PDB file of C-alpha atoms in Angstrom:
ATOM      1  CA  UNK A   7     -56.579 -21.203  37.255  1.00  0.00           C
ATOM      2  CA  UNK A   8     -58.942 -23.620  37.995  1.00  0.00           C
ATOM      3  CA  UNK A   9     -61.075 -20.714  39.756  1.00  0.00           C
ATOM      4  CA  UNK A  10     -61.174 -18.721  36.403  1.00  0.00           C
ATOM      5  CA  UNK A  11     -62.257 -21.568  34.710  1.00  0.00           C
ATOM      6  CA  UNK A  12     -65.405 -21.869  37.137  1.00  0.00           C
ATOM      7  CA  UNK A  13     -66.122 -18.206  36.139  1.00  0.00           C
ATOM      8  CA  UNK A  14     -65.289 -18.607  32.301  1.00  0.00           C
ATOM      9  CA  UNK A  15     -67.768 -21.841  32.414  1.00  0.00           C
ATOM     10  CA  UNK A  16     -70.542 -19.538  34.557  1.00  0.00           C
ATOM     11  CA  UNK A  17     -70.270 -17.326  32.671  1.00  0.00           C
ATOM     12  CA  UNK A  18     -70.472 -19.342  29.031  1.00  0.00           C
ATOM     13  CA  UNK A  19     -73.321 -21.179  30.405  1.00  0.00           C
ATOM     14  CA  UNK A  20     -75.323 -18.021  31.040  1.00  0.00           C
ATOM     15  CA  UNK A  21     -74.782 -16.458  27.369  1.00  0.00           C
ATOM     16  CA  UNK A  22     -76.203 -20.208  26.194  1.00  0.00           C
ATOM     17  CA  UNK A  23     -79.421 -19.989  28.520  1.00  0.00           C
ATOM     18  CA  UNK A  24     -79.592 -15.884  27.869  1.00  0.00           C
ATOM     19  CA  UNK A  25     -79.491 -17.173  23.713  1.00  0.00           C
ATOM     20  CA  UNK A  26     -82.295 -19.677  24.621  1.00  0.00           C
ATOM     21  CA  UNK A  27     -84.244 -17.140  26.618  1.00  0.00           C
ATOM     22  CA  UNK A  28     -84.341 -14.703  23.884  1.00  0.00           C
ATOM     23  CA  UNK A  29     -85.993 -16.649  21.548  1.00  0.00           C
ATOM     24  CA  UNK A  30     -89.121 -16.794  23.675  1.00  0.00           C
ATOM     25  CA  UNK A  31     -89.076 -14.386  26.218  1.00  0.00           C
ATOM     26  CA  UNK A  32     -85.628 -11.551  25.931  1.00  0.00           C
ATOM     27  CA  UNK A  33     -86.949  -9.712  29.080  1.00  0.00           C
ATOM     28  CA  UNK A  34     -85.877 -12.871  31.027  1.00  0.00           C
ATOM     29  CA  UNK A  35     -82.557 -12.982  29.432  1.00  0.00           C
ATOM     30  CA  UNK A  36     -81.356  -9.402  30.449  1.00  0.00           C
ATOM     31  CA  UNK A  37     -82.723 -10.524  34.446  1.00  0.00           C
ATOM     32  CA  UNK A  38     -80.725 -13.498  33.899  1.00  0.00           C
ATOM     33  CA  UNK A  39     -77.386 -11.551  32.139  1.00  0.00           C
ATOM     34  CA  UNK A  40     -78.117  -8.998  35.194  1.00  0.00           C
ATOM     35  CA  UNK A  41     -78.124 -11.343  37.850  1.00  0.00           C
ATOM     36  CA  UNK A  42     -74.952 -13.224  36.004  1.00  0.00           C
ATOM     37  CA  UNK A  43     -73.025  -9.632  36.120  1.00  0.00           C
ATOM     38  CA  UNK A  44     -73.927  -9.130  39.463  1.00  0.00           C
ATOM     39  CA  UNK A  45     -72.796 -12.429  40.953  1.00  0.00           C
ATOM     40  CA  UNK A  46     -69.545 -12.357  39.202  1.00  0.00           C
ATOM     41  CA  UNK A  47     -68.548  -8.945  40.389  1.00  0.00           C
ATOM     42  CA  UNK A  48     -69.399 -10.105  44.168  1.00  0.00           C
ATOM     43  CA  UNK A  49     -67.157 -12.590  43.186  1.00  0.00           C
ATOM     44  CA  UNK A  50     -64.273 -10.665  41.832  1.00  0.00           C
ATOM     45  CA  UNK A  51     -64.791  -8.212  44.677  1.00  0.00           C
ATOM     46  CA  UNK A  52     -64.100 -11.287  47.161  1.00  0.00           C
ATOM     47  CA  UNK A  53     -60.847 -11.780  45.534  1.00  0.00           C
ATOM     48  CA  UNK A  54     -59.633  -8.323  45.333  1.00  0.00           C
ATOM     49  CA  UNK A  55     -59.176  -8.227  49.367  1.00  0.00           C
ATOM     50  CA  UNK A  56     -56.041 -10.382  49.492  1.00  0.00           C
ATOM     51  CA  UNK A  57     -54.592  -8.236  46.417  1.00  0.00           C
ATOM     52  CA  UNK A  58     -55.243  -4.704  48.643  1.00  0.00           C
ATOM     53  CA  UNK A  59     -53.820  -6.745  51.559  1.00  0.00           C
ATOM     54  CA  UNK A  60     -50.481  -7.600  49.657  1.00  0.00           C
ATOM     55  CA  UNK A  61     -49.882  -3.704  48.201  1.00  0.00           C
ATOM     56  CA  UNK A  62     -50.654  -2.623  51.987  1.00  0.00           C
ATOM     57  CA  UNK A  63     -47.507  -4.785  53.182  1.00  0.00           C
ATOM     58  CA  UNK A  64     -45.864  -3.821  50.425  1.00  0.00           C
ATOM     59  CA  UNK A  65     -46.281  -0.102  51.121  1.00  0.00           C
ATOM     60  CA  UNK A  66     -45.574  -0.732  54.915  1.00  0.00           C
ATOM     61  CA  UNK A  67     -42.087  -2.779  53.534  1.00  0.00           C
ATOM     62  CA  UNK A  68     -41.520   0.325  51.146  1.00  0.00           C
ATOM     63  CA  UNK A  69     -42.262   2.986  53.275  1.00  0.00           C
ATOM     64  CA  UNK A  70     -44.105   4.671  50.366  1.00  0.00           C
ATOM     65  CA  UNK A  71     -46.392   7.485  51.640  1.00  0.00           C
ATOM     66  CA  UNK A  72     -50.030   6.465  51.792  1.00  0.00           C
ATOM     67  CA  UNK A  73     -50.803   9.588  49.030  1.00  0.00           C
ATOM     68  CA  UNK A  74     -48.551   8.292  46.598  1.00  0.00           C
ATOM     69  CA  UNK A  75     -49.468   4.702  46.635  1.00  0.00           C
ATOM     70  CA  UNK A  76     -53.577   5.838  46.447  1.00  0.00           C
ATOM     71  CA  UNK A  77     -53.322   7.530  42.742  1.00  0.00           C
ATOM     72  CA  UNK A  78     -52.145   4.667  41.680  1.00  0.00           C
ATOM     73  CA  UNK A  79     -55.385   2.099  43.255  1.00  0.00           C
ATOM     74  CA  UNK A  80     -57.420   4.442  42.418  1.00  0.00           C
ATOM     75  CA  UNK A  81     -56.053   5.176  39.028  1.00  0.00           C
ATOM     76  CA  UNK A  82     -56.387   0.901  38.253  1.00  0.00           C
ATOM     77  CA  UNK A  83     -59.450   0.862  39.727  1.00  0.00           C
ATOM     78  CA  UNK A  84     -60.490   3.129  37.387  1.00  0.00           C
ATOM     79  CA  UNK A  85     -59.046   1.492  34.375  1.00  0.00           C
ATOM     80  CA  UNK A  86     -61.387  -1.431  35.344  1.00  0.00           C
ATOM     81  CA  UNK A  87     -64.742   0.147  35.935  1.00  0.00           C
ATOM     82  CA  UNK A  88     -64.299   2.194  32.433  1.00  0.00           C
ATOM     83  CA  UNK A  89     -63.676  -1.015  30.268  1.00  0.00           C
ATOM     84  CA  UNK A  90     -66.270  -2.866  32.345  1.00  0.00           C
ATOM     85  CA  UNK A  91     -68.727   0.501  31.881  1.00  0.00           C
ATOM     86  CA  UNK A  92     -67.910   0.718  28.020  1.00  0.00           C
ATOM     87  CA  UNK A  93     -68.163  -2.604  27.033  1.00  0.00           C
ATOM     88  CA  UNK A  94     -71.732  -3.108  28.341  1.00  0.00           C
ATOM     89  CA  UNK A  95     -72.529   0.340  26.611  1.00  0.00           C
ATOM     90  CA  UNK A  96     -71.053  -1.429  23.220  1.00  0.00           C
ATOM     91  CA  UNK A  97     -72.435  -4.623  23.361  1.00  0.00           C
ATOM     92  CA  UNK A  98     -75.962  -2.386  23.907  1.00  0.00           C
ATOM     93  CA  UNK A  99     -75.326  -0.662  20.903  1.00  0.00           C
ATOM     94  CA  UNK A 100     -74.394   2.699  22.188  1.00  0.00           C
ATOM     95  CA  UNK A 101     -70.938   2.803  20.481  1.00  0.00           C
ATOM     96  CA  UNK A 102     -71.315   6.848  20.920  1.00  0.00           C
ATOM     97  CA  UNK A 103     -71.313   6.758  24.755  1.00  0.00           C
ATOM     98  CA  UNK A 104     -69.298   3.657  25.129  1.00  0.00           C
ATOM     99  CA  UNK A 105     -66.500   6.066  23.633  1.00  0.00           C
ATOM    100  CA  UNK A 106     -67.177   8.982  25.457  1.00  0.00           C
ATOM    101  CA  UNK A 107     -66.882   6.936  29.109  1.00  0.00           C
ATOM    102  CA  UNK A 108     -63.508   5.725  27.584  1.00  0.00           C
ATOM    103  CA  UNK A 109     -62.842   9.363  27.697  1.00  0.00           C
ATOM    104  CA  UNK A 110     -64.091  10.164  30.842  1.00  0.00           C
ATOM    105  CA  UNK A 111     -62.357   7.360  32.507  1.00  0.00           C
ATOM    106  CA  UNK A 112     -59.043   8.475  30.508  1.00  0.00           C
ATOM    107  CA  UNK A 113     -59.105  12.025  31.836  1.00  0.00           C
ATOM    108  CA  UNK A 114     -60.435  10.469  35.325  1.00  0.00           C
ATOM    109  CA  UNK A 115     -57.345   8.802  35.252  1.00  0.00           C
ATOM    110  CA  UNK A 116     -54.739  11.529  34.243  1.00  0.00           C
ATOM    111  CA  UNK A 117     -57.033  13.885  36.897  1.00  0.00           C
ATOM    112  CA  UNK A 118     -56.222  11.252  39.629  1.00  0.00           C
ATOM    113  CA  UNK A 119     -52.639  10.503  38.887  1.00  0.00           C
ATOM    114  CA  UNK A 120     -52.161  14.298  39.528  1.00  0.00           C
ATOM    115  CA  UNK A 121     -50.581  13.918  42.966  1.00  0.00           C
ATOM    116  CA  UNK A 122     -48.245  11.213  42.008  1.00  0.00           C
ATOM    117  CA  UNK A 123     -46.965  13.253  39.225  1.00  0.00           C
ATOM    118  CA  UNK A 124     -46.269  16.428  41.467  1.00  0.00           C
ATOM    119  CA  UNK A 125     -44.708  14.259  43.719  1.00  0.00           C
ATOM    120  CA  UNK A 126     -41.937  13.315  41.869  1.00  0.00           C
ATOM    121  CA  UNK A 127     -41.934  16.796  40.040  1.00  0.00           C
ATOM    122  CA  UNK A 128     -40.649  18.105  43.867  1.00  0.00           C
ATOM    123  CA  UNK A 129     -39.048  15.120  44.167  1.00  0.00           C
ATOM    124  CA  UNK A 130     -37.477  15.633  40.743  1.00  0.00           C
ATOM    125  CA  UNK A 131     -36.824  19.186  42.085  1.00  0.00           C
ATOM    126  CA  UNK A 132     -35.050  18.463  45.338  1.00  0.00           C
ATOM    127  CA  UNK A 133     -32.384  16.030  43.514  1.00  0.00           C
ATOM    128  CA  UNK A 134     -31.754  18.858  41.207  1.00  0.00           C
ATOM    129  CA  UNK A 135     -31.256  21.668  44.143  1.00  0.00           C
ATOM    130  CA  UNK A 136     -34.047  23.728  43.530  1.00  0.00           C
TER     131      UNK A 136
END
C-alpha cells in the first residue's frame, strides 16, 4: 500500500509541476510527463518479476503445460499495454485512434487466446469420446 501511495504522490506531484510548466513553457511539461511515464513503468516493470515468479511455481505445482499458461500472460499483458496505449491517445485528443487500439488490442487478445481455447476444445473432445 504504502508503495502505491509513493507512486500515486509521484505521480500527483508531476501533473502539479507539468500544470505550472505549461503556463510558461508546455514543451517542458511533455519532457517532464515523458520522463514521469517512463520512470513509473521501470518501476512497475521491477515489480512484475516476483508476480511471473509466483505463476511459474504455480504452473510447476499445477503441472499446467507451458502453452496453455502463455495465452493467458500474454493475453493480460496485453490488456495492460492497450489501456495504457489508449489512454495516452485520449488524453492527446485522438479519441478516433484511442478506439481503434482498443480494438486492436481486443482482437490481439481473442487472436492470442486461440491456443487455450483449442486446448480445451480437444480437451472438451477427449471427455466426450471423440
Amino acid at each position: 500500500m504504502q508503495t502505491f501511495l509513493q507512486v500515486l504522490a509521484a505521480a500527483v506531484i508531476t501533473v502539479t509541476a507539468i500544470l505550472v510548466l505549461k503556463k510558461y513553457n508546455g514543451e517542458f511539461g511533455l519532457l517532464l510527463a515523458l520522463v514521469c511515464i517512463c520512470s513509473l513503468c521501470v518501476f512497475a516493470l521491477t515489480l512484475i518479476r516476483p508476480v511471473m515468479d509466483m505463476m511459474h511455481r504455480l504452473e510447476d505445482l499445477s503441472g499446467v503445460n507451458t502453452a496453455i499458461m502463455a495465452p493467458v500472460f500474454k493475453t493480460a499483458l496485453i490488456g495492460v499495454l492497450t489501456n495504457v496505449g489508449a489512454s495516452i491517445c485520449a488524453d492527446s485528443g485522438e479519441n478516433g485512434i484511442a478506439k481503434v487500439v482498443e480494438l486492436c488490442g481486443t482482437i490481439m487478445a481473442l487472436y492470442l487466446s486461440t491456443p487455450l481455447i483449442s486446448a480445451v476444445l480437444d480437451l472438451l473432445d477427449s471427455l466426450l469420446g471423440g
